[in-house]
């Protein structure tokens, strides 16, 4: 991928592409020769890109995409890991975790655009996003137990939050792969689109989301994430704290004014 003025490259295999007018950024997986298998260097690049995006207050939504025609991401680079000693694998662990938590902890809404293979760590990257748009070619799954490990990029925690404990256990224990249609039916992905339309539809969704208050979006995501799994009373306290963080913001004042003046809001983002 040739670098453009609206792009910033992180290492050799990750690109952040800005859609400045729409306040949307793409986090692009760009290791096509390896079907975006996540090597140590690529994991560092993903973490670095996420750190930069976290600090960018102009970005309201992030879309996770792939440059490979037949794969979103096939997971960890097993060829690299085959050369590892136990000590090497232990040293790599925090590097790998930083990549997955980097995506998971992005403070703005995130959308994964999935086509082709999204397996193991690749599907965990998608699960780390708030929403997943998949096309009809998608093949998803967490097959780690078939190679003697477990999902270690958040899969054992994120999948049951989407589909329930028993369904997640069946999928993880069996290591089976699902088509895009099966994944949509079971709730592993949120939207299923025609072949080749995952990026287009994910960006369209991101543009719609990004039209809203950036302060409101980040606070809503924080409330959703922190409140999940709490009892109702505790969850409502989380919601109240998030409400208080936006109630006296410039965005709230602008939103109310724009509504009453029947015009499009111009969000100050503060």
PDB file of C-alpha atoms in Angstrom:
ATOM      1  CA  UNK A   1       0.000   0.000   0.000  1.00  0.00           C
ATOM      2  CA  UNK A   2       1.477   3.350  -1.060  1.00  0.00           C
ATOM      3  CA  UNK A   3       1.359   5.963   1.668  1.00  0.00           C
ATOM      4  CA  UNK A   4      -0.889   8.956   1.027  1.00  0.00           C
ATOM      5  CA  UNK A   5      -1.083  12.377   2.639  1.00  0.00           C
ATOM      6  CA  UNK A   6      -4.049  11.304   4.757  1.00  0.00           C
ATOM      7  CA  UNK A   7      -2.316   8.132   5.940  1.00  0.00           C
ATOM      8  CA  UNK A   8       0.191   7.346   8.628  1.00  0.00           C
ATOM      9  CA  UNK A   9       2.048   4.064   8.671  1.00  0.00           C
ATOM     10  CA  UNK A  10       2.943   2.217  11.856  1.00  0.00           C
ATOM     11  CA  UNK A  11       5.718  -0.242  11.133  1.00  0.00           C
ATOM     12  CA  UNK A  12       5.474  -2.201   7.908  1.00  0.00           C
ATOM     13  CA  UNK A  13       2.016  -3.684   8.318  1.00  0.00           C
ATOM     14  CA  UNK A  14      -0.423  -1.203   9.881  1.00  0.00           C
ATOM     15  CA  UNK A  15      -1.847   2.015   8.450  1.00  0.00           C
ATOM     16  CA  UNK A  16      -4.128   4.656   9.929  1.00  0.00           C
ATOM     17  CA  UNK A  17      -6.152   6.276   7.155  1.00  0.00           C
ATOM     18  CA  UNK A  18      -8.030   9.459   7.986  1.00  0.00           C
ATOM     19  CA  UNK A  19     -11.411  10.484   6.584  1.00  0.00           C
ATOM     20  CA  UNK A  20     -10.965  13.938   8.072  1.00  0.00           C
ATOM     21  CA  UNK A  21     -14.215  15.571   7.006  1.00  0.00           C
ATOM     22  CA  UNK A  22     -16.256  12.728   8.486  1.00  0.00           C
ATOM     23  CA  UNK A  23     -14.098  12.433  11.649  1.00  0.00           C
ATOM     24  CA  UNK A  24     -13.537   8.741  10.932  1.00  0.00           C
ATOM     25  CA  UNK A  25     -10.258   6.822  10.884  1.00  0.00           C
ATOM     26  CA  UNK A  26      -9.513   3.412   9.452  1.00  0.00           C
ATOM     27  CA  UNK A  27      -7.118   1.135  11.286  1.00  0.00           C
ATOM     28  CA  UNK A  28      -5.869  -0.921   8.347  1.00  0.00           C
ATOM     29  CA  UNK A  29      -4.246  -4.350   8.660  1.00  0.00           C
ATOM     30  CA  UNK A  30      -1.743  -4.435   5.794  1.00  0.00           C
ATOM     31  CA  UNK A  31       0.317  -7.615   5.770  1.00  0.00           C
ATOM     32  CA  UNK A  32      -1.137  -9.215   2.641  1.00  0.00           C
ATOM     33  CA  UNK A  33       1.659 -11.738   2.022  1.00  0.00           C
ATOM     34  CA  UNK A  34       0.794 -13.424   5.330  1.00  0.00           C
ATOM     35  CA  UNK A  35      -2.998 -12.885   5.227  1.00  0.00           C
ATOM     36  CA  UNK A  36      -2.492 -10.390   8.055  1.00  0.00           C
ATOM     37  CA  UNK A  37      -1.123 -12.988  10.465  1.00  0.00           C
ATOM     38  CA  UNK A  38      -0.142 -11.027  13.571  1.00  0.00           C
ATOM     39  CA  UNK A  39       3.616 -11.180  14.101  1.00  0.00           C
ATOM     40  CA  UNK A  40       5.417  -9.554  17.001  1.00  0.00           C
ATOM     41  CA  UNK A  41       6.235  -6.505  14.881  1.00  0.00           C
ATOM     42  CA  UNK A  42       2.656  -6.227  13.657  1.00  0.00           C
ATOM     43  CA  UNK A  43       1.336  -6.485  17.221  1.00  0.00           C
ATOM     44  CA  UNK A  44       3.598  -3.602  18.235  1.00  0.00           C
ATOM     45  CA  UNK A  45       2.326  -1.587  15.280  1.00  0.00           C
ATOM     46  CA  UNK A  46      -1.335  -2.216  16.159  1.00  0.00           C
ATOM     47  CA  UNK A  47      -0.703  -1.105  19.736  1.00  0.00           C
ATOM     48  CA  UNK A  48       1.146   2.001  18.556  1.00  0.00           C
ATOM     49  CA  UNK A  49      -1.612   2.939  16.135  1.00  0.00           C
ATOM     50  CA  UNK A  50      -4.243   2.510  18.857  1.00  0.00           C
ATOM     51  CA  UNK A  51      -2.259   4.709  21.236  1.00  0.00           C
ATOM     52  CA  UNK A  52      -2.124   7.450  18.596  1.00  0.00           C
ATOM     53  CA  UNK A  53      -5.851   7.125  17.863  1.00  0.00           C
ATOM     54  CA  UNK A  54      -6.696   7.283  21.549  1.00  0.00           C
ATOM     55  CA  UNK A  55      -5.019  10.683  21.778  1.00  0.00           C
ATOM     56  CA  UNK A  56      -6.685  12.031  18.619  1.00  0.00           C
ATOM     57  CA  UNK A  57      -9.767  13.933  19.763  1.00  0.00           C
ATOM     58  CA  UNK A  58     -10.754  14.675  16.158  1.00  0.00           C
ATOM     59  CA  UNK A  59     -11.515  10.993  15.520  1.00  0.00           C
ATOM     60  CA  UNK A  60     -15.055  10.044  16.517  1.00  0.00           C
ATOM     61  CA  UNK A  61     -15.202   6.507  15.096  1.00  0.00           C
ATOM     62  CA  UNK A  62     -12.569   3.931  14.094  1.00  0.00           C
ATOM     63  CA  UNK A  63     -13.144   1.251  11.434  1.00  0.00           C
ATOM     64  CA  UNK A  64     -10.874  -1.803  11.493  1.00  0.00           C
ATOM     65  CA  UNK A  65     -10.222  -2.991   7.919  1.00  0.00           C
ATOM     66  CA  UNK A  66      -7.927  -5.237   5.878  1.00  0.00           C
ATOM     67  CA  UNK A  67      -6.099  -4.862   2.581  1.00  0.00           C
ATOM     68  CA  UNK A  68      -6.124  -8.608   1.839  1.00  0.00           C
ATOM     69  CA  UNK A  69      -8.814  -9.692  -0.626  1.00  0.00           C
ATOM     70  CA  UNK A  70      -9.440 -13.088   0.999  1.00  0.00           C
ATOM     71  CA  UNK A  71      -8.773 -12.471   4.668  1.00  0.00           C
ATOM     72  CA  UNK A  72      -9.457 -10.038   7.442  1.00  0.00           C
ATOM     73  CA  UNK A  73      -6.821 -11.654   9.667  1.00  0.00           C
ATOM     74  CA  UNK A  74      -5.888 -15.311  10.155  1.00  0.00           C
ATOM     75  CA  UNK A  75      -4.683 -14.799  13.727  1.00  0.00           C
ATOM     76  CA  UNK A  76      -1.262 -15.213  15.296  1.00  0.00           C
ATOM     77  CA  UNK A  77       1.762 -15.786  13.071  1.00  0.00           C
ATOM     78  CA  UNK A  78       2.274 -19.494  13.774  1.00  0.00           C
ATOM     79  CA  UNK A  79       5.293 -19.672  11.475  1.00  0.00           C
ATOM     80  CA  UNK A  80       7.018 -17.104  13.678  1.00  0.00           C
ATOM     81  CA  UNK A  81       5.900 -18.873  16.828  1.00  0.00           C
ATOM     82  CA  UNK A  82       7.204 -22.198  15.563  1.00  0.00           C
ATOM     83  CA  UNK A  83      10.715 -20.767  15.944  1.00  0.00           C
ATOM     84  CA  UNK A  84      10.107 -19.502  19.488  1.00  0.00           C
ATOM     85  CA  UNK A  85      11.599 -20.943  22.622  1.00  0.00           C
ATOM     86  CA  UNK A  86       9.412 -20.930  25.718  1.00  0.00           C
ATOM     87  CA  UNK A  87      11.254 -17.804  26.830  1.00  0.00           C
ATOM     88  CA  UNK A  88      10.538 -16.125  23.476  1.00  0.00           C
ATOM     89  CA  UNK A  89       6.842 -16.910  23.771  1.00  0.00           C
ATOM     90  CA  UNK A  90       6.725 -15.528  27.293  1.00  0.00           C
ATOM     91  CA  UNK A  91       8.456 -12.320  26.182  1.00  0.00           C
ATOM     92  CA  UNK A  92       6.021 -11.899  23.313  1.00  0.00           C
ATOM     93  CA  UNK A  93       2.929 -12.271  25.466  1.00  0.00           C
ATOM     94  CA  UNK A  94       2.682  -8.652  26.715  1.00  0.00           C
ATOM     95  CA  UNK A  95       3.364  -7.393  23.181  1.00  0.00           C
ATOM     96  CA  UNK A  96       0.503  -9.478  21.800  1.00  0.00           C
ATOM     97  CA  UNK A  97      -1.840  -8.480  24.621  1.00  0.00           C
ATOM     98  CA  UNK A  98      -1.124  -4.799  24.005  1.00  0.00           C
ATOM     99  CA  UNK A  99      -2.401  -5.136  20.434  1.00  0.00           C
ATOM    100  CA  UNK A 100      -5.739  -6.651  21.432  1.00  0.00           C
ATOM    101  CA  UNK A 101      -6.287  -4.404  24.446  1.00  0.00           C
ATOM    102  CA  UNK A 102      -5.291  -1.426  22.306  1.00  0.00           C
ATOM    103  CA  UNK A 103      -8.274  -2.055  20.032  1.00  0.00           C
ATOM    104  CA  UNK A 104     -10.555  -3.012  22.917  1.00  0.00           C
ATOM    105  CA  UNK A 105      -9.774   0.136  24.898  1.00  0.00           C
ATOM    106  CA  UNK A 106     -10.138   2.676  22.108  1.00  0.00           C
ATOM    107  CA  UNK A 107     -12.366   5.329  23.709  1.00  0.00           C
ATOM    108  CA  UNK A 108     -14.484   6.009  20.631  1.00  0.00           C
ATOM    109  CA  UNK A 109     -16.927   3.628  18.916  1.00  0.00           C
ATOM    110  CA  UNK A 110     -15.254   1.001  16.736  1.00  0.00           C
ATOM    111  CA  UNK A 111     -16.540  -1.050  13.793  1.00  0.00           C
ATOM    112  CA  UNK A 112     -14.808  -4.093  12.288  1.00  0.00           C
ATOM    113  CA  UNK A 113     -15.209  -4.714   8.542  1.00  0.00           C
ATOM    114  CA  UNK A 114     -14.740  -8.466   8.068  1.00  0.00           C
ATOM    115  CA  UNK A 115     -14.413 -10.507   4.903  1.00  0.00           C
ATOM    116  CA  UNK A 116     -12.810 -13.862   4.231  1.00  0.00           C
ATOM    117  CA  UNK A 117     -10.954 -15.521   7.066  1.00  0.00           C
ATOM    118  CA  UNK A 118     -11.208 -14.003  10.542  1.00  0.00           C
ATOM    119  CA  UNK A 119      -9.812 -16.749  12.718  1.00  0.00           C
ATOM    120  CA  UNK A 120      -8.284 -16.957  16.188  1.00  0.00           C
ATOM    121  CA  UNK A 121      -6.611 -13.688  17.000  1.00  0.00           C
ATOM    122  CA  UNK A 122      -8.071 -12.211  13.836  1.00  0.00           C
ATOM    123  CA  UNK A 123     -11.595 -12.783  15.064  1.00  0.00           C
ATOM    124  CA  UNK A 124     -10.549 -11.557  18.508  1.00  0.00           C
ATOM    125  CA  UNK A 125      -9.516  -8.240  16.939  1.00  0.00           C
ATOM    126  CA  UNK A 126     -13.009  -8.004  15.455  1.00  0.00           C
ATOM    127  CA  UNK A 127     -14.596  -9.001  18.784  1.00  0.00           C
ATOM    128  CA  UNK A 128     -12.643  -6.184  20.421  1.00  0.00           C
ATOM    129  CA  UNK A 129     -14.681  -3.736  18.356  1.00  0.00           C
ATOM    130  CA  UNK A 130     -18.130  -2.519  19.367  1.00  0.00           C
ATOM    131  CA  UNK A 131     -19.790  -3.606  16.120  1.00  0.00           C
ATOM    132  CA  UNK A 132     -18.906  -6.130  13.407  1.00  0.00           C
ATOM    133  CA  UNK A 133     -19.993  -5.840   9.776  1.00  0.00           C
ATOM    134  CA  UNK A 134     -19.223  -8.987   7.753  1.00  0.00           C
ATOM    135  CA  UNK A 135     -19.697  -9.835   4.116  1.00  0.00           C
ATOM    136  CA  UNK A 136     -20.953 -13.130   2.728  1.00  0.00           C
ATOM    137  CA  UNK A 137     -17.428 -14.511   2.279  1.00  0.00           C
ATOM    138  CA  UNK A 138     -16.605 -14.265   5.989  1.00  0.00           C
ATOM    139  CA  UNK A 139     -15.394 -17.361   7.833  1.00  0.00           C
ATOM    140  CA  UNK A 140     -14.996 -16.779  11.565  1.00  0.00           C
ATOM    141  CA  UNK A 141     -13.981 -18.858  14.546  1.00  0.00           C
ATOM    142  CA  UNK A 142     -11.721 -19.391  17.521  1.00  0.00           C
ATOM    143  CA  UNK A 143      -9.809 -22.600  16.683  1.00  0.00           C
ATOM    144  CA  UNK A 144      -7.009 -22.225  19.243  1.00  0.00           C
ATOM    145  CA  UNK A 145      -7.677 -25.457  21.152  1.00  0.00           C
ATOM    146  CA  UNK A 146      -6.970 -27.356  17.914  1.00  0.00           C
ATOM    147  CA  UNK A 147      -3.326 -26.216  18.138  1.00  0.00           C
ATOM    148  CA  UNK A 148      -2.950 -26.698  21.881  1.00  0.00           C
ATOM    149  CA  UNK A 149      -3.651 -23.217  23.236  1.00  0.00           C
ATOM    150  CA  UNK A 150      -6.728 -21.149  24.100  1.00  0.00           C
ATOM    151  CA  UNK A 151      -8.063 -17.873  22.740  1.00  0.00           C
ATOM    152  CA  UNK A 152      -5.672 -15.413  24.376  1.00  0.00           C
ATOM    153  CA  UNK A 153      -6.679 -12.116  22.779  1.00  0.00           C
ATOM    154  CA  UNK A 154      -9.895 -11.732  24.731  1.00  0.00           C
ATOM    155  CA  UNK A 155     -11.930 -14.433  23.021  1.00  0.00           C
ATOM    156  CA  UNK A 156     -12.936 -16.395  26.131  1.00  0.00           C
ATOM    157  CA  UNK A 157     -14.303 -13.171  27.635  1.00  0.00           C
ATOM    158  CA  UNK A 158     -15.650 -11.305  24.626  1.00  0.00           C
ATOM    159  CA  UNK A 159     -17.456 -14.129  22.823  1.00  0.00           C
ATOM    160  CA  UNK A 160     -19.731 -15.082  25.762  1.00  0.00           C
ATOM    161  CA  UNK A 161     -20.643 -11.423  26.128  1.00  0.00           C
ATOM    162  CA  UNK A 162     -21.989 -11.594  22.586  1.00  0.00           C
ATOM    163  CA  UNK A 163     -23.599 -15.019  22.413  1.00  0.00           C
ATOM    164  CA  UNK A 164     -23.878 -16.332  25.980  1.00  0.00           C
ATOM    165  CA  UNK A 165     -21.732 -18.720  27.979  1.00  0.00           C
ATOM    166  CA  UNK A 166     -22.995 -22.040  26.606  1.00  0.00           C
ATOM    167  CA  UNK A 167     -22.830 -21.019  22.947  1.00  0.00           C
ATOM    168  CA  UNK A 168     -19.347 -19.560  23.434  1.00  0.00           C
ATOM    169  CA  UNK A 169     -18.204 -22.753  25.164  1.00  0.00           C
ATOM    170  CA  UNK A 170     -19.464 -24.895  22.287  1.00  0.00           C
ATOM    171  CA  UNK A 171     -17.735 -22.727  19.681  1.00  0.00           C
ATOM    172  CA  UNK A 172     -14.427 -22.547  21.565  1.00  0.00           C
ATOM    173  CA  UNK A 173     -14.343 -26.210  22.610  1.00  0.00           C
ATOM    174  CA  UNK A 174     -15.225 -27.476  19.134  1.00  0.00           C
ATOM    175  CA  UNK A 175     -12.857 -25.036  17.371  1.00  0.00           C
ATOM    176  CA  UNK A 176     -15.352 -24.930  14.529  1.00  0.00           C
ATOM    177  CA  UNK A 177     -15.530 -22.290  11.843  1.00  0.00           C
ATOM    178  CA  UNK A 178     -18.728 -20.501  10.870  1.00  0.00           C
ATOM    179  CA  UNK A 179     -19.798 -18.898   7.626  1.00  0.00           C
ATOM    180  CA  UNK A 180     -20.893 -15.296   7.630  1.00  0.00           C
ATOM    181  CA  UNK A 181     -24.542 -16.350   7.493  1.00  0.00           C
ATOM    182  CA  UNK A 182     -24.125 -18.703  10.468  1.00  0.00           C
ATOM    183  CA  UNK A 183     -22.226 -16.040  12.376  1.00  0.00           C
ATOM    184  CA  UNK A 184     -25.004 -13.510  11.792  1.00  0.00           C
ATOM    185  CA  UNK A 185     -27.688 -15.981  12.853  1.00  0.00           C
ATOM    186  CA  UNK A 186     -25.879 -16.730  16.128  1.00  0.00           C
ATOM    187  CA  UNK A 187     -24.990 -13.105  16.853  1.00  0.00           C
ATOM    188  CA  UNK A 188     -21.228 -13.342  16.318  1.00  0.00           C
ATOM    189  CA  UNK A 189     -21.497 -10.491  13.820  1.00  0.00           C
ATOM    190  CA  UNK A 190     -24.005  -7.650  13.776  1.00  0.00           C
ATOM    191  CA  UNK A 191     -24.615  -7.067  10.094  1.00  0.00           C
ATOM    192  CA  UNK A 192     -24.177  -9.301   7.043  1.00  0.00           C
ATOM    193  CA  UNK A 193     -23.704  -7.621   3.668  1.00  0.00           C
ATOM    194  CA  UNK A 194     -23.046  -8.665   0.091  1.00  0.00           C
ATOM    195  CA  UNK A 195     -19.623  -9.909  -0.971  1.00  0.00           C
ATOM    196  CA  UNK A 196     -17.069  -7.116  -1.140  1.00  0.00           C
ATOM    197  CA  UNK A 197     -19.267  -4.582   0.664  1.00  0.00           C
ATOM    198  CA  UNK A 198     -18.014  -4.979   4.247  1.00  0.00           C
ATOM    199  CA  UNK A 199     -15.675  -1.971   4.192  1.00  0.00           C
ATOM    200  CA  UNK A 200     -18.172   0.236   2.331  1.00  0.00           C
ATOM    201  CA  UNK A 201     -21.012  -0.591   4.707  1.00  0.00           C
ATOM    202  CA  UNK A 202     -18.815  -0.344   7.815  1.00  0.00           C
ATOM    203  CA  UNK A 203     -17.647   3.099   6.741  1.00  0.00           C
ATOM    204  CA  UNK A 204     -21.211   4.178   5.991  1.00  0.00           C
ATOM    205  CA  UNK A 205     -22.210   3.088   9.491  1.00  0.00           C
ATOM    206  CA  UNK A 206     -19.190   4.901  10.944  1.00  0.00           C
ATOM    207  CA  UNK A 207     -20.086   8.114   9.108  1.00  0.00           C
ATOM    208  CA  UNK A 208     -23.615   7.971  10.521  1.00  0.00           C
ATOM    209  CA  UNK A 209     -22.303   7.428  14.036  1.00  0.00           C
ATOM    210  CA  UNK A 210     -19.681  10.170  13.683  1.00  0.00           C
ATOM    211  CA  UNK A 211     -22.370  12.759  12.915  1.00  0.00           C
ATOM    212  CA  UNK A 212     -23.235  12.643  16.610  1.00  0.00           C
ATOM    213  CA  UNK A 213     -21.557  14.333  19.561  1.00  0.00           C
ATOM    214  CA  UNK A 214     -17.980  13.113  20.106  1.00  0.00           C
ATOM    215  CA  UNK A 215     -18.323  13.798  23.821  1.00  0.00           C
ATOM    216  CA  UNK A 216     -21.589  11.893  23.918  1.00  0.00           C
ATOM    217  CA  UNK A 217     -20.211   8.969  21.912  1.00  0.00           C
ATOM    218  CA  UNK A 218     -17.206   8.450  24.180  1.00  0.00           C
ATOM    219  CA  UNK A 219     -19.318   8.755  27.317  1.00  0.00           C
ATOM    220  CA  UNK A 220     -21.930   6.333  25.987  1.00  0.00           C
ATOM    221  CA  UNK A 221     -19.224   3.790  25.140  1.00  0.00           C
ATOM    222  CA  UNK A 222     -17.717   4.189  28.591  1.00  0.00           C
ATOM    223  CA  UNK A 223     -21.097   3.587  30.232  1.00  0.00           C
ATOM    224  CA  UNK A 224     -21.793   0.546  28.056  1.00  0.00           C
ATOM    225  CA  UNK A 225     -18.408  -1.005  28.744  1.00  0.00           C
ATOM    226  CA  UNK A 226     -18.162  -0.262  32.468  1.00  0.00           C
ATOM    227  CA  UNK A 227     -21.772  -1.111  33.212  1.00  0.00           C
ATOM    228  CA  UNK A 228     -21.819  -4.473  31.464  1.00  0.00           C
ATOM    229  CA  UNK A 229     -22.121  -7.342  33.927  1.00  0.00           C
ATOM    230  CA  UNK A 230     -22.949  -5.168  36.915  1.00  0.00           C
ATOM    231  CA  UNK A 231     -26.212  -5.458  38.777  1.00  0.00           C
ATOM    232  CA  UNK A 232     -28.822  -2.908  37.736  1.00  0.00           C
ATOM    233  CA  UNK A 233     -28.268  -0.521  40.634  1.00  0.00           C
ATOM    234  CA  UNK A 234     -24.495  -0.417  40.094  1.00  0.00           C
ATOM    235  CA  UNK A 235     -24.968  -0.095  36.355  1.00  0.00           C
ATOM    236  CA  UNK A 236     -27.237   2.898  36.792  1.00  0.00           C
ATOM    237  CA  UNK A 237     -24.552   4.559  38.922  1.00  0.00           C
ATOM    238  CA  UNK A 238     -22.086   4.052  36.069  1.00  0.00           C
ATOM    239  CA  UNK A 239     -24.615   5.594  33.695  1.00  0.00           C
ATOM    240  CA  UNK A 240     -25.181   8.550  36.027  1.00  0.00           C
ATOM    241  CA  UNK A 241     -21.448   9.245  36.214  1.00  0.00           C
ATOM    242  CA  UNK A 242     -21.242   9.180  32.405  1.00  0.00           C
ATOM    243  CA  UNK A 243     -24.266  11.493  32.173  1.00  0.00           C
ATOM    244  CA  UNK A 244     -22.667  13.964  34.549  1.00  0.00           C
ATOM    245  CA  UNK A 245     -19.531  13.992  32.405  1.00  0.00           C
ATOM    246  CA  UNK A 246     -21.519  15.278  29.413  1.00  0.00           C
ATOM    247  CA  UNK A 247     -24.407  17.205  30.960  1.00  0.00           C
ATOM    248  CA  UNK A 248     -22.444  20.445  31.271  1.00  0.00           C
ATOM    249  CA  UNK A 249     -20.321  20.052  28.146  1.00  0.00           C
ATOM    250  CA  UNK A 250     -20.116  22.310  25.139  1.00  0.00           C
ATOM    251  CA  UNK A 251     -21.506  19.496  23.026  1.00  0.00           C
ATOM    252  CA  UNK A 252     -24.643  19.290  25.159  1.00  0.00           C
ATOM    253  CA  UNK A 253     -25.202  23.051  24.868  1.00  0.00           C
ATOM    254  CA  UNK A 254     -24.640  22.952  21.105  1.00  0.00           C
ATOM    255  CA  UNK A 255     -26.907  19.924  20.658  1.00  0.00           C
ATOM    256  CA  UNK A 256     -29.815  21.564  22.469  1.00  0.00           C
ATOM    257  CA  UNK A 257     -29.294  24.860  20.606  1.00  0.00           C
ATOM    258  CA  UNK A 258     -29.099  23.150  17.211  1.00  0.00           C
ATOM    259  CA  UNK A 259     -32.275  21.171  17.913  1.00  0.00           C
ATOM    260  CA  UNK A 260     -34.208  24.312  18.848  1.00  0.00           C
ATOM    261  CA  UNK A 261     -32.798  26.278  15.913  1.00  0.00           C
ATOM    262  CA  UNK A 262     -33.538  23.398  13.508  1.00  0.00           C
ATOM    263  CA  UNK A 263     -29.987  23.203  12.184  1.00  0.00           C
ATOM    264  CA  UNK A 264     -27.151  20.704  12.022  1.00  0.00           C
ATOM    265  CA  UNK A 265     -24.994  20.861  15.173  1.00  0.00           C
ATOM    266  CA  UNK A 266     -21.382  21.983  14.981  1.00  0.00           C
ATOM    267  CA  UNK A 267     -19.879  19.966  17.801  1.00  0.00           C
ATOM    268  CA  UNK A 268     -17.105  21.677  19.794  1.00  0.00           C
ATOM    269  CA  UNK A 269     -16.006  18.239  21.024  1.00  0.00           C
ATOM    270  CA  UNK A 270     -15.660  19.343  24.620  1.00  0.00           C
TER     271      UNK A 270
END
